[in-house]
Backbone as XML, in Angstrom:
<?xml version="1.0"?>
<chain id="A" units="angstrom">
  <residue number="1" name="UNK">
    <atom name="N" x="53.831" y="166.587" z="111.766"/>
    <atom name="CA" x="53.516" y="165.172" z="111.868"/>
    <atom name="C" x="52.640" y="164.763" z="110.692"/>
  </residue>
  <residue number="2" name="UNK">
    <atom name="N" x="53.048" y="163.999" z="110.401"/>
    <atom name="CA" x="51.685" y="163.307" z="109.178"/>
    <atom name="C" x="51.242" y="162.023" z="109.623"/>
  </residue>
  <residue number="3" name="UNK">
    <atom name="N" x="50.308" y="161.748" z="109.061"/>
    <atom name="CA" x="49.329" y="160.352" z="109.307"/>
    <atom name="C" x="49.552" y="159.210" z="108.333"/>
  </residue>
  <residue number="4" name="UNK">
    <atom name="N" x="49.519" y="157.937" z="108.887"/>
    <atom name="CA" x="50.230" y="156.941" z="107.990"/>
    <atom name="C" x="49.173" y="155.951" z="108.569"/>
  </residue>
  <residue number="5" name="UNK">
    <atom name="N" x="48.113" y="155.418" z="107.050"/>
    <atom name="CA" x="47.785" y="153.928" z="108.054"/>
    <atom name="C" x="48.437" y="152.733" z="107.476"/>
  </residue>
  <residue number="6" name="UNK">
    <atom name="N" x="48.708" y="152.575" z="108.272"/>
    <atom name="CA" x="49.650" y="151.110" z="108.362"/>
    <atom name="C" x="48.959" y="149.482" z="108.083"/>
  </residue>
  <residue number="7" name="UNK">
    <atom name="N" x="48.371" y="149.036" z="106.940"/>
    <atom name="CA" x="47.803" y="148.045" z="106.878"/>
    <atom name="C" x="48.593" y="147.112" z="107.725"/>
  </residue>
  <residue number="8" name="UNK">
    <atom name="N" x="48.212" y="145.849" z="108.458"/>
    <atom name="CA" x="49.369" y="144.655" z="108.928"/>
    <atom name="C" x="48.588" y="143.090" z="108.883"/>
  </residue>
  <residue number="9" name="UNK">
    <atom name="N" x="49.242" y="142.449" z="108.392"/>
    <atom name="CA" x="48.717" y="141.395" z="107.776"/>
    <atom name="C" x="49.466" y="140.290" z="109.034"/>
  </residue>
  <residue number="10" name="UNK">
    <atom name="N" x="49.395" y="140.959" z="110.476"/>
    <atom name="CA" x="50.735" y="139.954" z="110.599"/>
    <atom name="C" x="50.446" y="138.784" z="110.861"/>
  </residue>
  <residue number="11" name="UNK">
    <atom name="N" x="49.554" y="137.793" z="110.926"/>
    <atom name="CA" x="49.235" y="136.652" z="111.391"/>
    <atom name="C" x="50.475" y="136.201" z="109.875"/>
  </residue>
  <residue number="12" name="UNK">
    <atom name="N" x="49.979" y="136.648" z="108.877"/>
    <atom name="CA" x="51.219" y="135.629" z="108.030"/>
    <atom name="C" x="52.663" y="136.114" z="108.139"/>
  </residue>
  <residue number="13" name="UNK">
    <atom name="N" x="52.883" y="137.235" z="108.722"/>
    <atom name="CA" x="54.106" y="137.889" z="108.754"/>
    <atom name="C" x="54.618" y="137.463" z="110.204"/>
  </residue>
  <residue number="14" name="UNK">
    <atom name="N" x="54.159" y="137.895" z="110.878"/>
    <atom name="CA" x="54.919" y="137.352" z="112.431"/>
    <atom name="C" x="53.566" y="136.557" z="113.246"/>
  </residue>
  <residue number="15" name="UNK">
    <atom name="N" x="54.171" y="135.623" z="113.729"/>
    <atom name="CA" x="53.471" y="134.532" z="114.181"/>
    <atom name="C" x="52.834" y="134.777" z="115.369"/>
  </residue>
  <residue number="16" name="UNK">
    <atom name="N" x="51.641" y="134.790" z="116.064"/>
    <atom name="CA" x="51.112" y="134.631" z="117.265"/>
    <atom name="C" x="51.237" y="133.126" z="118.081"/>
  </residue>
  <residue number="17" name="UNK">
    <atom name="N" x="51.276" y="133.241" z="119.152"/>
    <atom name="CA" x="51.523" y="132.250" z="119.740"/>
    <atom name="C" x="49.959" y="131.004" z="119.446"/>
  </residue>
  <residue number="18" name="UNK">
    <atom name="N" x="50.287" y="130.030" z="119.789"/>
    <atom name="CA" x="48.822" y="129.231" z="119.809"/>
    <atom name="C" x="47.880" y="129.554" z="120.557"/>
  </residue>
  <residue number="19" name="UNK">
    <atom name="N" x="48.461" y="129.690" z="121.553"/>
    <atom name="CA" x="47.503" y="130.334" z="122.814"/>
    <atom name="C" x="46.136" y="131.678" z="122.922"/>
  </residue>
  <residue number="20" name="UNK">
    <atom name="N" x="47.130" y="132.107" z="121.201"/>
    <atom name="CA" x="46.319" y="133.606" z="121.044"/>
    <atom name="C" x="44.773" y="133.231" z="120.776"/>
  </residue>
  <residue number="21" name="UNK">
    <atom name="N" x="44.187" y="132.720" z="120.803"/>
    <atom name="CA" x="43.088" y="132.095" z="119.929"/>
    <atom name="C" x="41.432" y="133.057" z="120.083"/>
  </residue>
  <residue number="22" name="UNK">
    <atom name="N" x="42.189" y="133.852" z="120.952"/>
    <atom name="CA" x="40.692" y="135.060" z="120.979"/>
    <atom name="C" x="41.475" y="136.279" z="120.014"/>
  </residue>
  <residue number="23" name="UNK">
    <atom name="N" x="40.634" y="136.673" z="119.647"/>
    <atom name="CA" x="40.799" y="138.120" z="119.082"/>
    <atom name="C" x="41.241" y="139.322" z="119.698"/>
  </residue>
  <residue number="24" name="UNK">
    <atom name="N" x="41.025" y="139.221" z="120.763"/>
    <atom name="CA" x="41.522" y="140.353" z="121.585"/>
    <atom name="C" x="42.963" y="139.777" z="121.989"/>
  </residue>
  <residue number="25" name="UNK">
    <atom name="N" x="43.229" y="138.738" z="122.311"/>
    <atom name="CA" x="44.936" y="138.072" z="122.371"/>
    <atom name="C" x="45.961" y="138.816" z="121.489"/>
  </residue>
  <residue number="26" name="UNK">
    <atom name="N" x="44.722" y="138.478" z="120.191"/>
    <atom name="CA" x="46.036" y="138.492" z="119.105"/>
    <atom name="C" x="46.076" y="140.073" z="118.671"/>
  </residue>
  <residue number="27" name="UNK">
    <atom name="N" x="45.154" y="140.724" z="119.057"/>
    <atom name="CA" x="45.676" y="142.464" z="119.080"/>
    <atom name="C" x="46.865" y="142.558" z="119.593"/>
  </residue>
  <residue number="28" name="UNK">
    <atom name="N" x="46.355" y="142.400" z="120.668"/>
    <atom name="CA" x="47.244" y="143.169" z="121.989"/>
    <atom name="C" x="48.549" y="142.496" z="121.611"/>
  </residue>
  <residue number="29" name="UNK">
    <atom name="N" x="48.775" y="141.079" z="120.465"/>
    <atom name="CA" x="50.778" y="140.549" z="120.371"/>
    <atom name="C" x="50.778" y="141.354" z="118.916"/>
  </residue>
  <residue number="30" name="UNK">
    <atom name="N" x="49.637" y="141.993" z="118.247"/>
    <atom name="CA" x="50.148" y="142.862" z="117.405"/>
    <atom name="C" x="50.384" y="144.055" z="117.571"/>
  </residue>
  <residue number="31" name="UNK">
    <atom name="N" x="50.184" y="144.806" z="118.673"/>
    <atom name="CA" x="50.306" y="145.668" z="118.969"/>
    <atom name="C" x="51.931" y="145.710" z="119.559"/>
  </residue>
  <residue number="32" name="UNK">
    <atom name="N" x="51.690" y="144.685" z="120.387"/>
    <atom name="CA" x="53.383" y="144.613" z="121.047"/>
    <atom name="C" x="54.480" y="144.562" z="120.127"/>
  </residue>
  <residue number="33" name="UNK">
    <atom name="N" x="54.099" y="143.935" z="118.977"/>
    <atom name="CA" x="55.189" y="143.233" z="118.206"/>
    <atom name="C" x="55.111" y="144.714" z="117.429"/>
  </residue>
  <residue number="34" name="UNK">
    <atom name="N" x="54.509" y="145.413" z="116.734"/>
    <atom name="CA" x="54.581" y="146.839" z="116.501"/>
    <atom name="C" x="55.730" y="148.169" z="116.993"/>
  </residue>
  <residue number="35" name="UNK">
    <atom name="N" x="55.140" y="147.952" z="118.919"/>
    <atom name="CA" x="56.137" y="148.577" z="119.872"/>
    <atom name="C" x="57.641" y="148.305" z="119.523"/>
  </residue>
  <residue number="36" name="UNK">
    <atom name="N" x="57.627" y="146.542" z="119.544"/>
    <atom name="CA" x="59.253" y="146.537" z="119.197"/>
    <atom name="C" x="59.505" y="146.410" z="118.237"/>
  </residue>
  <residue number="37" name="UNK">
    <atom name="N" x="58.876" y="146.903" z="117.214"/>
    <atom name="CA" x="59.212" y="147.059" z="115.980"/>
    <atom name="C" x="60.221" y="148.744" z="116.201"/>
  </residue>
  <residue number="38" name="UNK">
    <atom name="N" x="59.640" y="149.592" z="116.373"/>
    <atom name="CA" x="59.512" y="151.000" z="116.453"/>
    <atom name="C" x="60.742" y="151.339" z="117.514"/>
  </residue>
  <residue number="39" name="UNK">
    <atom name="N" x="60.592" y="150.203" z="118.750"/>
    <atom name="CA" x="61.959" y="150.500" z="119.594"/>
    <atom name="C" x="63.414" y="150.060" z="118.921"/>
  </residue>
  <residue number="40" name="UNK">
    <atom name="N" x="63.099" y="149.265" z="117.611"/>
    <atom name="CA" x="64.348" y="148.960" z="117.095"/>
    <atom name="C" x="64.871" y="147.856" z="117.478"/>
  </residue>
  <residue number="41" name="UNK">
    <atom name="N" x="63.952" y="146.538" z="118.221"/>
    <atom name="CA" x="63.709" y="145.286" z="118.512"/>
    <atom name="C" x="63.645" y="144.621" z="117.475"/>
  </residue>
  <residue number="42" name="UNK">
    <atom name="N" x="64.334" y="144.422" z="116.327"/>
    <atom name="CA" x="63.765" y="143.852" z="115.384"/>
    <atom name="C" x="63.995" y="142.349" z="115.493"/>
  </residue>
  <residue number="43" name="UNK">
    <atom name="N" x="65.084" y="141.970" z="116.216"/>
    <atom name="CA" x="65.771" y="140.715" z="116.318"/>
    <atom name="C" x="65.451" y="139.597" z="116.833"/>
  </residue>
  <residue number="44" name="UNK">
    <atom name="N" x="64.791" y="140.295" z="117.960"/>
    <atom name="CA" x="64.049" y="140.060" z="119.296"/>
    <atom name="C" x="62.555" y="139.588" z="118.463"/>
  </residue>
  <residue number="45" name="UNK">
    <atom name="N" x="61.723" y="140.571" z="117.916"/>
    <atom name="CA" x="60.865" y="140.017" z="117.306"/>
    <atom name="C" x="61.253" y="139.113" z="116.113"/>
  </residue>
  <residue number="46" name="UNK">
    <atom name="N" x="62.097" y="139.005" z="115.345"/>
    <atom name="CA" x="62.622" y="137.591" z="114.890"/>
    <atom name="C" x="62.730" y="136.357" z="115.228"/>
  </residue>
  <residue number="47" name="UNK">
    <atom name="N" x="62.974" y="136.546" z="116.562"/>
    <atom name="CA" x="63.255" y="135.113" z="117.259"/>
    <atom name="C" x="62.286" y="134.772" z="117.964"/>
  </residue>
  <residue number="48" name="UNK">
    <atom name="N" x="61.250" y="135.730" z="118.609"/>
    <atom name="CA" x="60.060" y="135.263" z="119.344"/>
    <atom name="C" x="58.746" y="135.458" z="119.034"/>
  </residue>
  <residue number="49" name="UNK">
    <atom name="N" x="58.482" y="136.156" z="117.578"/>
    <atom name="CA" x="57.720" y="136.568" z="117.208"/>
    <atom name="C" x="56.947" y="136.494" z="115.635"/>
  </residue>
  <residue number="50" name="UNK">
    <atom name="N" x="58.189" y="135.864" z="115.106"/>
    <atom name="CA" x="58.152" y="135.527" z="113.724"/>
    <atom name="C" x="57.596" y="134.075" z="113.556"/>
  </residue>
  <residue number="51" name="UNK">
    <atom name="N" x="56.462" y="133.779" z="113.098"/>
    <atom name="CA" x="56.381" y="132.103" z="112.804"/>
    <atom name="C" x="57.277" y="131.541" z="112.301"/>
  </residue>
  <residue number="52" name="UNK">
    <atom name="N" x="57.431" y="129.910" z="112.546"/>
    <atom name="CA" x="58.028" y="129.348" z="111.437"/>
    <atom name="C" x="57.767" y="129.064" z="110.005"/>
  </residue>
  <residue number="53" name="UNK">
    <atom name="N" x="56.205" y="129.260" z="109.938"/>
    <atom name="CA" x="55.926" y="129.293" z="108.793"/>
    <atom name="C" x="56.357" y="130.763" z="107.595"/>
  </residue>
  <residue number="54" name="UNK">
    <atom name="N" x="56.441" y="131.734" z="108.702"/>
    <atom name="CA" x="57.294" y="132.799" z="107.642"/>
    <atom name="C" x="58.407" y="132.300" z="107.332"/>
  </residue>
  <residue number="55" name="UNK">
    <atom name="N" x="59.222" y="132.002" z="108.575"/>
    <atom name="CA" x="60.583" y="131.855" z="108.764"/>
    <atom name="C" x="61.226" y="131.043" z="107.671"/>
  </residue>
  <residue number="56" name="UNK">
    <atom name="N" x="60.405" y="130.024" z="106.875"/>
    <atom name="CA" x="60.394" y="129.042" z="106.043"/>
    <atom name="C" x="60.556" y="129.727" z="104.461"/>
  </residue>
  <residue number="57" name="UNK">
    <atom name="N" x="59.751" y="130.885" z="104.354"/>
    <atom name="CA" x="59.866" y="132.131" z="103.197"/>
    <atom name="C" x="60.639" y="133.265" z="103.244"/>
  </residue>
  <residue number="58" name="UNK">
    <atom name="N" x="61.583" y="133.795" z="104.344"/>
    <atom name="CA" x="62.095" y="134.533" z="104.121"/>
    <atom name="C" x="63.020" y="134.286" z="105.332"/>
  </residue>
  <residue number="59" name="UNK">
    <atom name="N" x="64.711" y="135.017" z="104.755"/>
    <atom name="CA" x="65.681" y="134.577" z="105.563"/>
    <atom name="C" x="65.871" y="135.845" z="106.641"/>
  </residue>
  <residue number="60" name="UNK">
    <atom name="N" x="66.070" y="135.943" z="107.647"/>
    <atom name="CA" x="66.379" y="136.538" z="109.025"/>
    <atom name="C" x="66.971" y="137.918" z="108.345"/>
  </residue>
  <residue number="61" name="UNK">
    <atom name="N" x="67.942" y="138.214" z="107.753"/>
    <atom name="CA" x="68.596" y="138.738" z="107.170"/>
    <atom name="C" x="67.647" y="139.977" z="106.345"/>
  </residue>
  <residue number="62" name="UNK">
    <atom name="N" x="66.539" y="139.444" z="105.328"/>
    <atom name="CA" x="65.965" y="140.300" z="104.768"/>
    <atom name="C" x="64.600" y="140.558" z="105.279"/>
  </residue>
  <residue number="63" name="UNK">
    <atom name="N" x="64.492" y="140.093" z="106.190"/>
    <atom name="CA" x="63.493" y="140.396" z="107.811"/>
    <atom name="C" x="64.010" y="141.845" z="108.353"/>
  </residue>
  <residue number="64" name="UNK">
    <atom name="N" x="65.195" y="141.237" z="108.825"/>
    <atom name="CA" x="65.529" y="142.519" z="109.526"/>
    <atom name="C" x="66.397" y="144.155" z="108.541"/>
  </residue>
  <residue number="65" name="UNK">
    <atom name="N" x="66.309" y="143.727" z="107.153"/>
    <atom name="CA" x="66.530" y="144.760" z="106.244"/>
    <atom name="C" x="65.146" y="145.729" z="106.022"/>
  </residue>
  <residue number="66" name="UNK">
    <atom name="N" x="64.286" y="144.953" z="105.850"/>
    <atom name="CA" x="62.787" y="145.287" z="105.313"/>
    <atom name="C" x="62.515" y="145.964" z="106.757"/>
  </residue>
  <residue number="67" name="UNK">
    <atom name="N" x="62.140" y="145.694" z="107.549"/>
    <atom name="CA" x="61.641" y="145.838" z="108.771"/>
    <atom name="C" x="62.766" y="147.404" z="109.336"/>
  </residue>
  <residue number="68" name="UNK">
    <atom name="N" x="64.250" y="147.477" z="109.039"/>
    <atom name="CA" x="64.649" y="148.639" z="109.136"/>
    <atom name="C" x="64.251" y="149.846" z="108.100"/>
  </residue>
  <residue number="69" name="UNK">
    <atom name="N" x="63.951" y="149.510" z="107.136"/>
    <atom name="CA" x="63.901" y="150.400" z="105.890"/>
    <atom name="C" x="62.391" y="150.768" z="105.920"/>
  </residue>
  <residue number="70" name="UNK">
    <atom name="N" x="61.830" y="149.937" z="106.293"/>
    <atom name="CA" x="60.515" y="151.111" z="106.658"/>
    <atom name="C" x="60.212" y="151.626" z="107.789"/>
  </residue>
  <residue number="71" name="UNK">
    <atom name="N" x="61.262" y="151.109" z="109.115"/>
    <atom name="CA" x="61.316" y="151.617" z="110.442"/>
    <atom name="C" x="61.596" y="153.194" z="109.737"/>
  </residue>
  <residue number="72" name="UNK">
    <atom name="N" x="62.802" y="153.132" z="109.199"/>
    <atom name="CA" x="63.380" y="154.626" z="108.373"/>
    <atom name="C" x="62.697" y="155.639" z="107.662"/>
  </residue>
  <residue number="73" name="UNK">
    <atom name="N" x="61.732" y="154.588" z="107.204"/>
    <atom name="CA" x="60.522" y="155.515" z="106.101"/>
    <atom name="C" x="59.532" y="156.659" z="106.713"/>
  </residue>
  <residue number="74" name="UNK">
    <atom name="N" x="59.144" y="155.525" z="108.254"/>
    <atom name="CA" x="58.125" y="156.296" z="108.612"/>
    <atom name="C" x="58.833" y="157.423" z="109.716"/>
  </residue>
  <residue number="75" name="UNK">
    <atom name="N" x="60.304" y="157.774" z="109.976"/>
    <atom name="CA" x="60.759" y="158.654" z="110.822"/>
    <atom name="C" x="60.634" y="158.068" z="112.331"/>
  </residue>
  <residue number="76" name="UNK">
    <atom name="N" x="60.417" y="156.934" z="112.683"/>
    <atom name="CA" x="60.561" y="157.157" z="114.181"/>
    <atom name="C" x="59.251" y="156.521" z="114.430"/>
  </residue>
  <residue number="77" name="UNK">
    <atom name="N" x="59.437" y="156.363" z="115.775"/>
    <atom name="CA" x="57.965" y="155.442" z="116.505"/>
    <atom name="C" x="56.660" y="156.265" z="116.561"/>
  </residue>
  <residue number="78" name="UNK">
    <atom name="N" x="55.667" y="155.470" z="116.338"/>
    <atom name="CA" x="54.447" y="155.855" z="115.880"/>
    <atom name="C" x="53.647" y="156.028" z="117.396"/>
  </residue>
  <residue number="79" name="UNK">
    <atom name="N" x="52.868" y="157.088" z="117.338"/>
    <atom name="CA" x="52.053" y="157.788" z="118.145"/>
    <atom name="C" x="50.501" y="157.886" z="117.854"/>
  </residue>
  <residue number="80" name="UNK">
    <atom name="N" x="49.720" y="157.870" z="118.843"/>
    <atom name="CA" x="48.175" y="158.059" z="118.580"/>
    <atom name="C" x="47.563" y="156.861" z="117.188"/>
  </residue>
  <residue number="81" name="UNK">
    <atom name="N" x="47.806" y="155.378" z="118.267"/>
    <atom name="CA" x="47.646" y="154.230" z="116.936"/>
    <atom name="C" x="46.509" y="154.125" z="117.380"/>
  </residue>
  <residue number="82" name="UNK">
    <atom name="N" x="45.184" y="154.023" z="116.409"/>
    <atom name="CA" x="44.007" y="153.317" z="116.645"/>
    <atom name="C" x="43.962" y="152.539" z="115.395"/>
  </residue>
  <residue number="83" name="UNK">
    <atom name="N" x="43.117" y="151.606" z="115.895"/>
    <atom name="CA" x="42.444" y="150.552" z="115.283"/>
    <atom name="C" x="41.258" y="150.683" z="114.428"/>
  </residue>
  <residue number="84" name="UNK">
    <atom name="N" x="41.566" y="150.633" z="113.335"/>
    <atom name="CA" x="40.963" y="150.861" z="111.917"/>
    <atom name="C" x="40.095" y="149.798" z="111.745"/>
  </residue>
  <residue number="85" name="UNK">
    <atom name="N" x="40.503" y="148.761" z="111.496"/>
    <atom name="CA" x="39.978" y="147.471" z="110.981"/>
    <atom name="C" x="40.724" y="145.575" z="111.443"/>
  </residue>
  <residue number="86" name="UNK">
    <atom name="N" x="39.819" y="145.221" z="112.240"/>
    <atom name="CA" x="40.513" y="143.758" z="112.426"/>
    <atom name="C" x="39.709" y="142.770" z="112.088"/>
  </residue>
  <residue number="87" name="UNK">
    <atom name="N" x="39.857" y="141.569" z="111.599"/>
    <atom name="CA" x="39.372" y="140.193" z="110.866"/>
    <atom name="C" x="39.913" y="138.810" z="111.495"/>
  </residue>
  <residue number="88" name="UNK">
    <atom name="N" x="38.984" y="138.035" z="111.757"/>
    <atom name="CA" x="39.606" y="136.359" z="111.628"/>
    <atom name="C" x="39.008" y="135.724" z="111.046"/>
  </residue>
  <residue number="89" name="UNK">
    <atom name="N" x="40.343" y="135.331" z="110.710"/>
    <atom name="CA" x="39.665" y="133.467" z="109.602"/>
    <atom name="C" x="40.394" y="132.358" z="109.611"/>
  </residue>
  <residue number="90" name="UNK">
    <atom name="N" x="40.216" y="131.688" z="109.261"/>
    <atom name="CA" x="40.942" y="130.100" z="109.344"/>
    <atom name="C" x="41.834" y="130.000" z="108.204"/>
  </residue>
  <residue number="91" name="UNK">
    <atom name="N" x="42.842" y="130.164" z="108.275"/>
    <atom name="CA" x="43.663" y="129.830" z="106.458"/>
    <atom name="C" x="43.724" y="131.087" z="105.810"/>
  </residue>
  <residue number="92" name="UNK">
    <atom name="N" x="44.647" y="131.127" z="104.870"/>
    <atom name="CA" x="44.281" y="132.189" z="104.058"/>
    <atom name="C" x="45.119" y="131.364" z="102.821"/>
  </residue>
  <residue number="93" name="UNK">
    <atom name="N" x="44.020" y="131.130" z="101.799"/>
    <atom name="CA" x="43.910" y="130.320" z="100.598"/>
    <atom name="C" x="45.010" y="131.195" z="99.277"/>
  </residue>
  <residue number="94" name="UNK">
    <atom name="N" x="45.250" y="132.162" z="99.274"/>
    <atom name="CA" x="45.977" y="133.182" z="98.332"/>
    <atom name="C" x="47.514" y="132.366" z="99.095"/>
  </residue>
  <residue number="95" name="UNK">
    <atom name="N" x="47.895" y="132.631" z="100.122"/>
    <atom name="CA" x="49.309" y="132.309" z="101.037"/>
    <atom name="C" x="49.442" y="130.593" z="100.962"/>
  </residue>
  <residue number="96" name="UNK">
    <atom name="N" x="48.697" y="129.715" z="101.646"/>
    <atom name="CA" x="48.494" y="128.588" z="101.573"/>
    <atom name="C" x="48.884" y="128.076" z="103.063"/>
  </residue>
  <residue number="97" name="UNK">
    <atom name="N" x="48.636" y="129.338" z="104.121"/>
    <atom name="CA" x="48.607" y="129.486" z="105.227"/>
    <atom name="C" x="47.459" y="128.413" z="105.603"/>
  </residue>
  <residue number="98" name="UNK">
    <atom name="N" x="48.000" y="127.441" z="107.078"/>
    <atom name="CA" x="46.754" y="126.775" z="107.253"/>
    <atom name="C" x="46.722" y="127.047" z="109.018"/>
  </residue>
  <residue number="99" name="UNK">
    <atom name="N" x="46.004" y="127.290" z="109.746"/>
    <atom name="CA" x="45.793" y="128.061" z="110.845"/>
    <atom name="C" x="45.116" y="128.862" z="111.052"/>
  </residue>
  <residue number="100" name="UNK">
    <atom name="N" x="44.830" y="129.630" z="112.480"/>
    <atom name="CA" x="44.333" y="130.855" z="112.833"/>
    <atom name="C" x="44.284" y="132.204" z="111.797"/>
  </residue>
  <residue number="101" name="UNK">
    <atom name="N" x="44.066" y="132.808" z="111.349"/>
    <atom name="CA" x="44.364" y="134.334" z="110.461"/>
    <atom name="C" x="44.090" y="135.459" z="111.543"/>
  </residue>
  <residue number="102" name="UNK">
    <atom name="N" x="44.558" y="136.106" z="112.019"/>
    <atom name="CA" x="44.227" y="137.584" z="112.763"/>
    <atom name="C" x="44.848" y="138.453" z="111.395"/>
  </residue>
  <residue number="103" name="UNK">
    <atom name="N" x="44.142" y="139.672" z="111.225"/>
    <atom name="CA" x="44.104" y="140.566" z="110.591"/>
    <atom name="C" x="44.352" y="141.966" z="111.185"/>
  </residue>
  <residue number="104" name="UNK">
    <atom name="N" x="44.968" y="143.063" z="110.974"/>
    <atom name="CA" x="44.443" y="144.427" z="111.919"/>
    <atom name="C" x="45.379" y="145.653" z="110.691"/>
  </residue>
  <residue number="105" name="UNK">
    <atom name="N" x="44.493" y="146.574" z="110.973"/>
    <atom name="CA" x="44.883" y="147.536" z="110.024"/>
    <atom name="C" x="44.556" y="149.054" z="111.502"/>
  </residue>
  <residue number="106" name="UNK">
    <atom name="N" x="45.931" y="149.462" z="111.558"/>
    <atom name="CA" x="46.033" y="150.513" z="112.564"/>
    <atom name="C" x="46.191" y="151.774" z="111.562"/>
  </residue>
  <residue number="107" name="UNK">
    <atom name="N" x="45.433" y="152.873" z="112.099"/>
    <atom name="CA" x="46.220" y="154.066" z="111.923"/>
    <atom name="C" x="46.821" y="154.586" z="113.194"/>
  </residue>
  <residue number="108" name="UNK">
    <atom name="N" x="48.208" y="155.277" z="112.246"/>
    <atom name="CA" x="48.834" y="155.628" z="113.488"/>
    <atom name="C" x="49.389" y="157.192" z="112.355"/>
  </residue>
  <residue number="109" name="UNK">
    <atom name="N" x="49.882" y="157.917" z="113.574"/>
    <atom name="CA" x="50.477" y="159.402" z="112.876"/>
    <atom name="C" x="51.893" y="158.997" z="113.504"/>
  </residue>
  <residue number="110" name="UNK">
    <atom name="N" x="52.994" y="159.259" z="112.462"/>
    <atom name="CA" x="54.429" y="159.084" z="112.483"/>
    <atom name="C" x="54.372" y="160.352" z="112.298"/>
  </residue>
  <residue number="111" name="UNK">
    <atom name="N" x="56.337" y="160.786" z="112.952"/>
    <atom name="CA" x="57.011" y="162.036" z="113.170"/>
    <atom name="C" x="56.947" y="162.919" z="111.681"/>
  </residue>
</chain>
């Protein structure tokens, strides 16, 4: 087994609901959205999980290319994930993201 930490930026990558607005919310839909990443849900998290504001930068298509090709990289679903590092902020001025920001950087050990 080797160890992989997995930076995830996903507040700009896949969308949290509005509702998420505590920090602990928006773990626990990055964490989920992770799970079905790994179960090979990718589609599923496309359609319910992806903002529209990604959705607006990148087409469905090379969502679910990217999202297989490093499903592939790391061998298989990830085991023993802890939580490295998480952040919020309002916006993120580099993206031109205007909203909530959740941040989280997991390590996890892949197969």
């Amino acid at each position: 087994m080797s160890k992989f930490i997995l930076p995830f930026l996903l507040s700009l990558v896949l969308g949290f609901p509005a509702a998420a607005a505590e920090l602990d919310d928006a773990r626990a839909a990055a964490v989920s959205i992770l799970q079905k990443l790994e179960q090979g849900k990718r589609k599923e998290v496309w359609k319910s999980d992806v903002s529209d504001w990604f959705k607006q930068r990148m087409t469905e298509d090379a969502f679910l290319a990217n999202t297989t090709v490093v499903n592939a990289q790391l061998g298989g679903a990830g085991t023993g994930r802890k939580l490295i590092q998480q952040n919020q902020a309002d916006g993120n001025a580099m993206s031109g993201y205007k909203g909530a920001v959740y941040s989280f950087m997991f390590g996890t050990t892949f197969p």
